[in-house]
CSV table of C-alpha atoms and ligand atoms in Angstrom, one decimal:
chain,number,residue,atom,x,y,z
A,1,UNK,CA,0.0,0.0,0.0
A,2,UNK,CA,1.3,2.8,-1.3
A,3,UNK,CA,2.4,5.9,1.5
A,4,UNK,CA,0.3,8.8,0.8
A,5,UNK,CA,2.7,11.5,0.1
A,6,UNK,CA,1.9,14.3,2.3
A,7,UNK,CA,2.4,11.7,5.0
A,8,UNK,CA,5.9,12.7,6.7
A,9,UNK,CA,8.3,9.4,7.2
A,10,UNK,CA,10.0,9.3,10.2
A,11,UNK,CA,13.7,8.4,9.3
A,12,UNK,CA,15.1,6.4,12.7
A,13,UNK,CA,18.7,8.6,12.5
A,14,UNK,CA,20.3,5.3,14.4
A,15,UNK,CA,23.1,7.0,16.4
A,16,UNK,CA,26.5,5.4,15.8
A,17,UNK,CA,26.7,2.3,18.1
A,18,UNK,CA,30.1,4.0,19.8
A,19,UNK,CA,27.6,6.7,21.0
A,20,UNK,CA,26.5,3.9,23.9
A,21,UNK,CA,30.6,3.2,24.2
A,22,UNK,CA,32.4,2.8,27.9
A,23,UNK,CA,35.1,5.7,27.8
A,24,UNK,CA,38.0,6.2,30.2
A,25,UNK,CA,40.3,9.2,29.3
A,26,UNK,CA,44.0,8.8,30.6
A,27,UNK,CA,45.8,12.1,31.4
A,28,UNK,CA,49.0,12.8,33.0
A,29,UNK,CA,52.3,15.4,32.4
A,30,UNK,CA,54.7,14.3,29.0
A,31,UNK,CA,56.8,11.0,30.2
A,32,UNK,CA,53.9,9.9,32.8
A,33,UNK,CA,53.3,6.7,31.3
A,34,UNK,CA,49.8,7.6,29.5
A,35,UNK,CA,51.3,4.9,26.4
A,36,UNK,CA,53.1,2.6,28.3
A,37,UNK,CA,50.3,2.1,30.6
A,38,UNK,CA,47.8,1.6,28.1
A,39,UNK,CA,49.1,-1.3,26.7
A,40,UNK,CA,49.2,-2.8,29.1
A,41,UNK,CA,45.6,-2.2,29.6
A,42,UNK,CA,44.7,-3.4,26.2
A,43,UNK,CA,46.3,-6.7,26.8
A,44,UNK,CA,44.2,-7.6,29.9
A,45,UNK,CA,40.8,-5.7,28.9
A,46,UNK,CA,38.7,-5.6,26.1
A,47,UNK,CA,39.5,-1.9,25.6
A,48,UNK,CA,40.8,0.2,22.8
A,49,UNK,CA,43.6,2.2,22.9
A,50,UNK,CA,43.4,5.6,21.1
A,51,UNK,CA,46.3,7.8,21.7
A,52,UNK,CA,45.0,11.3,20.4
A,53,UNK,CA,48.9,12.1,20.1
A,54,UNK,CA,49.1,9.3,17.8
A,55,UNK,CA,46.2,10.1,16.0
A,56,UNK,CA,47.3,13.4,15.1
A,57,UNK,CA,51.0,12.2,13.9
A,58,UNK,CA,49.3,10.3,11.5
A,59,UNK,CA,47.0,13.2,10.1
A,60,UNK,CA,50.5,14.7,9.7
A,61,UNK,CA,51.7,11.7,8.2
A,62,UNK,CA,48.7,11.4,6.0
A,63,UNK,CA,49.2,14.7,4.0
A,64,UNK,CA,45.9,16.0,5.7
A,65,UNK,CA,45.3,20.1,4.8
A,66,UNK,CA,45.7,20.4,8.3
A,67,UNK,CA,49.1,18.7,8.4
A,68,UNK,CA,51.3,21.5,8.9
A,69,UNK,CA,49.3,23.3,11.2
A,70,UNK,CA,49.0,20.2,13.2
A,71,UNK,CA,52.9,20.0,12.9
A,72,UNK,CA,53.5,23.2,14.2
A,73,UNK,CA,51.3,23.3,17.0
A,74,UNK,CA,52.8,20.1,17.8
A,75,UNK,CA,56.4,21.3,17.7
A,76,UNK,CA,55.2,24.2,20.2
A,77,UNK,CA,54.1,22.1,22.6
A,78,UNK,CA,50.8,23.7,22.4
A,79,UNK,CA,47.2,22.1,21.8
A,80,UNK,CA,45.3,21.3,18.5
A,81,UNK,CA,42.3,23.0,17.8
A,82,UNK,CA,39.3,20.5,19.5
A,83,UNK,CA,37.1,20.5,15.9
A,84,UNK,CA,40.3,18.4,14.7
A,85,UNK,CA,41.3,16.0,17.3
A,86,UNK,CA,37.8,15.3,18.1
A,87,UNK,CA,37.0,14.1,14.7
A,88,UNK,CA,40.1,12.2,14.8
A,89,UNK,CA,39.0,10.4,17.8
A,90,UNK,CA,35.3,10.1,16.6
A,91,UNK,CA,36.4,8.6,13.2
A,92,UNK,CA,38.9,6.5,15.3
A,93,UNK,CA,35.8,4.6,17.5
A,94,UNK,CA,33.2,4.1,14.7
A,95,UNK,CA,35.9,2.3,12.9
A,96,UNK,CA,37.2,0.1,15.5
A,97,UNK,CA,33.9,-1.9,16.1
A,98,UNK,CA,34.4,-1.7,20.0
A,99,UNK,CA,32.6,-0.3,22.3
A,100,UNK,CA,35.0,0.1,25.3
A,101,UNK,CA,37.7,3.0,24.6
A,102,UNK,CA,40.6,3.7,26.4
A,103,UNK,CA,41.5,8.0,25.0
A,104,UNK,CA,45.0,8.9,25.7
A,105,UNK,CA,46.1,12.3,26.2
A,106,UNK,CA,42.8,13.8,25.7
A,107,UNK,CA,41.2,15.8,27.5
A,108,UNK,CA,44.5,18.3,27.3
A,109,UNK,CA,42.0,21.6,28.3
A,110,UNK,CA,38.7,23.0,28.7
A,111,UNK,CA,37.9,23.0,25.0
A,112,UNK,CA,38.4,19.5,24.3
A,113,UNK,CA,36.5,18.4,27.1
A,114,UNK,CA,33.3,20.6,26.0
A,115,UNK,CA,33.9,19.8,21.9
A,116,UNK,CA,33.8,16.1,22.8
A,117,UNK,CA,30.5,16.1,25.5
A,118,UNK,CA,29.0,18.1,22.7
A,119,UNK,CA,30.1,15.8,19.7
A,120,UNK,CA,30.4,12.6,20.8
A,121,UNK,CA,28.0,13.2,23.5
A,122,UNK,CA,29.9,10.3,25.9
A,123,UNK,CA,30.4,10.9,29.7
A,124,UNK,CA,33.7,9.0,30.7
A,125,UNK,CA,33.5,6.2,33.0
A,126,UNK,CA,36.2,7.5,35.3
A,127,UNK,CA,39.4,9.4,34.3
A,128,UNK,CA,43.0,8.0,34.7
A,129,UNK,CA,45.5,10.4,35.9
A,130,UNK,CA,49.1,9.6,36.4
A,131,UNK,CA,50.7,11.9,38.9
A,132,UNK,CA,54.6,12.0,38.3
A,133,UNK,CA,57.2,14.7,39.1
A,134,UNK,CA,58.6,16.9,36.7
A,135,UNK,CA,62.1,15.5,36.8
A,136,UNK,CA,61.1,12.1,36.4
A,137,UNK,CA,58.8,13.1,33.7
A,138,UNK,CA,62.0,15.2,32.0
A,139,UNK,CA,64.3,12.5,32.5
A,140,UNK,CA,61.8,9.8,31.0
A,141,UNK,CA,60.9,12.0,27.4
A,142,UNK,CA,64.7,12.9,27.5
A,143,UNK,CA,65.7,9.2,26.8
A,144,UNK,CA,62.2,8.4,24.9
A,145,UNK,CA,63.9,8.2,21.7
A,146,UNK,CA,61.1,7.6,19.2
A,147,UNK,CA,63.0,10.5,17.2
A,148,UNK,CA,59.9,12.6,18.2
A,149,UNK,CA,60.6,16.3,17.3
A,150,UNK,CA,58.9,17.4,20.4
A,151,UNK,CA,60.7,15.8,22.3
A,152,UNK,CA,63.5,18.2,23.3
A,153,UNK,CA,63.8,20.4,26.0
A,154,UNK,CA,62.5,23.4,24.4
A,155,UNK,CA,59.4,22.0,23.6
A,156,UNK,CA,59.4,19.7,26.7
A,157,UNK,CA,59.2,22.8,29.1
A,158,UNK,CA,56.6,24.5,27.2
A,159,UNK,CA,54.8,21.2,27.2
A,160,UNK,CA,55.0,21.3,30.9
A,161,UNK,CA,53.4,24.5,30.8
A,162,UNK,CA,50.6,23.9,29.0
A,163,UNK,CA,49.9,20.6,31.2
A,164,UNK,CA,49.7,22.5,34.5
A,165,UNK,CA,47.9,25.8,33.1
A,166,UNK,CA,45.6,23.8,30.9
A,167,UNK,CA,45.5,20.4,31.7
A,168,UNK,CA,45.6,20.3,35.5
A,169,UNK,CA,42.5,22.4,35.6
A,170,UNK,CA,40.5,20.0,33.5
A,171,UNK,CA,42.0,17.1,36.0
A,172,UNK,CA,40.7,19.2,39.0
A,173,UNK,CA,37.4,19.4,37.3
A,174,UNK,CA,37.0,15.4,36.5
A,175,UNK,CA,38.6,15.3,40.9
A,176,UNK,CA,35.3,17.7,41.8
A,177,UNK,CA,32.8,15.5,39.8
A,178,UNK,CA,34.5,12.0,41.8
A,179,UNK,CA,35.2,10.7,38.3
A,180,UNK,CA,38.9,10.9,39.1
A,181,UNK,CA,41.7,7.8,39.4
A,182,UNK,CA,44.7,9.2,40.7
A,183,UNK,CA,47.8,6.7,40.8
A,184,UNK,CA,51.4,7.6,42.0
A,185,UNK,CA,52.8,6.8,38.8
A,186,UNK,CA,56.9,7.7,40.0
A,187,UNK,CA,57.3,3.9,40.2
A,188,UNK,CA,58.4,1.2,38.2
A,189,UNK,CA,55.8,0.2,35.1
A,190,UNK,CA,54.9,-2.8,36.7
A,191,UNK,CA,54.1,-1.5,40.0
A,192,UNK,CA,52.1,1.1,38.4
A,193,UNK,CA,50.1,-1.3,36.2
A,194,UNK,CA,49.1,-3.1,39.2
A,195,UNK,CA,47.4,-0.4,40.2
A,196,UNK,CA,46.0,0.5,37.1
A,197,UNK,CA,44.6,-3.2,36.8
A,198,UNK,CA,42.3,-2.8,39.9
A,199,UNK,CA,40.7,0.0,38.4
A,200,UNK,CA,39.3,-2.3,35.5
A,201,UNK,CA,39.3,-5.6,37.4
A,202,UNK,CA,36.0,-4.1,39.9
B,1,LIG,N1,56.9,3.7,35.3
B,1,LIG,C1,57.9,4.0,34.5
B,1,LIG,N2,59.2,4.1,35.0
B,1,LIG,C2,60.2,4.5,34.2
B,1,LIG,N3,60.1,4.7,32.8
B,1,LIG,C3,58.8,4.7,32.3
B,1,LIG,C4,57.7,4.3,33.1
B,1,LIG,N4,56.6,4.3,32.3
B,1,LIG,C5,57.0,4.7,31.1
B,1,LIG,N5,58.4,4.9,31.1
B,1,LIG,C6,59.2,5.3,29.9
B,1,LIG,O1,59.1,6.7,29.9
B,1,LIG,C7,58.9,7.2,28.5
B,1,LIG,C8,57.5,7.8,28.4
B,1,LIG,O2,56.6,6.8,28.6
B,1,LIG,P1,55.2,7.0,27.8
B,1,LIG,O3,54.3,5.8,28.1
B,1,LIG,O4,55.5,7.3,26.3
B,1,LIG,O5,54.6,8.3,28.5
B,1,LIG,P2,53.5,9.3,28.0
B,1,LIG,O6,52.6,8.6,26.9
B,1,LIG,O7,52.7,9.7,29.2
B,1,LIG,O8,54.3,10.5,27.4
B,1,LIG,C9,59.0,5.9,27.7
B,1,LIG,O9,60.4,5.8,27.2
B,1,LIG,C10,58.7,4.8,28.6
B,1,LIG,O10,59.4,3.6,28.2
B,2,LIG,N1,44.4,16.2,23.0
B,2,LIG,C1,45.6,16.4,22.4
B,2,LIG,C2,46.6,15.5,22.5
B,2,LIG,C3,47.8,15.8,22.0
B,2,LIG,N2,48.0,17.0,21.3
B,2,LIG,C4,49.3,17.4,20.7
B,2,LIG,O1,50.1,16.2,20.5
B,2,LIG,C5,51.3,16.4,21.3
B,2,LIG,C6,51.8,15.0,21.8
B,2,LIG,O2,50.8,14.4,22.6
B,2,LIG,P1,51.1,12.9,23.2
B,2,LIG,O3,49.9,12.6,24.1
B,2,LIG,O4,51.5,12.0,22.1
B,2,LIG,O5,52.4,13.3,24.1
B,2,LIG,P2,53.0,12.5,25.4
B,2,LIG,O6,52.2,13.0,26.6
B,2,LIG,O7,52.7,11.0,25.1
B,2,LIG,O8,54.4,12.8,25.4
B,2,LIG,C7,50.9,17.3,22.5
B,2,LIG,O9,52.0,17.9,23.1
B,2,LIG,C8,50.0,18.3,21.7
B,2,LIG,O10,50.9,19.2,21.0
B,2,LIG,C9,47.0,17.9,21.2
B,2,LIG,O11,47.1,19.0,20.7
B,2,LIG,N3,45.7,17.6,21.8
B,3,LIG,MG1,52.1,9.2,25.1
């Protein structure tokens, strides 16, 4: 039977099945152990790992229009715009089929927090944050050697800056909600992950 046409026909816009996805962001200063730690993750739990870091080397990589900009915000330690890195990560989860996501390095401020309630309208489950002292965290990214450009002193202490006047608030904000993990992550990796594993194990 034919639908008359003045009848309107409601078109179900299915949201994308990530949009019901388990999320835990992982923060911390440069050299904390946001990567290394997430591995390890991924090896014992069904989770993820998206490393917006990553994800942005490889828009660089890809010859993206926003390539050079990307490089050069990179190479000043400062933070992509939250339209990009957002997209990034939202392209990331629809095409990875899982629905439990483990986003590294991301929230770095304010901005990406709000672009990313507002896009991909998730809530995270709880919110890693590895707490490590600036020395430690200098003498980790000084022997890192992955022949990163931004990882040289210059660009390590302007890093720095941005985590504490940028980042740190958004970890304060995630502390005030109760959504924050905080784990003393100045010890050996191992130590650390054990930890880390009791926060996915309950
Ligand atoms: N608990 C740890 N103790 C000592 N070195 C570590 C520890 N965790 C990571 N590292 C090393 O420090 C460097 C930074 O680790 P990484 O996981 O890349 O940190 P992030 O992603 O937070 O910058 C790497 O060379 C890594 O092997
Ligand atoms: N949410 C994010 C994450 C990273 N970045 C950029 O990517 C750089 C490297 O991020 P990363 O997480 O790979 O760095 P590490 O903390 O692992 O050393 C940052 O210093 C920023 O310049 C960003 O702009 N926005
Ligand atoms: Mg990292």
């Amino acid at each position: 039977m034919e639908t008359p046409v003045d009848t309107p026909i409601m078109v179900e816009h299915e949201s994308p099945r990530w949009k019901k996805s388990t999320v835990v962001f992982v923060l911390g200063g440069p050299g904390s152990g946001k990567g290394t730690q997430c591995a390890k993750v991924v090896q014992h739990f069904e989770y993820t790992h998206l490393s917006a870091g990553d994800l942005l080397r490889a828009e660089i990589k890809s010859g993206s229009e926003f390539g050079a900009m990307i490089q050069s915000v990179i190479v000043e330690g400062r933070i992509v715009p939250s339209e990009i890195t957002v997209k990034l990560l939202c392209k990331a989860m629809e095409e990875s089929g899982n629905d439990k996501f483990l986003i590294d390095g991301f929230p770095r401020n304010e901005e990406n927090r709000i672009v990313f309630e507002n896009v991909a309208k998730i809530e995270p489950a709880f919110v890693l944050f590895f707490d490590c002292p600036e020395e430690e965290l200098e003498k980790r990214i000084m022997n890192r050697n992955q022949g990163r450009e931004d990882d040289n002193i210059e660009t390590l202490k302007k890093r720095f800056k941005v985590f504490v006047e940028s980042t740190l608030p958004v970890v304060r904000y995630y502390e005030s909600i109760g959504k924050l993990r905080k784990i003393n992550a100045a010890k050996p990796s191992e130590e650390v992950f054990e930890a880390v594993k009791d926060l996915f194990s309950s």
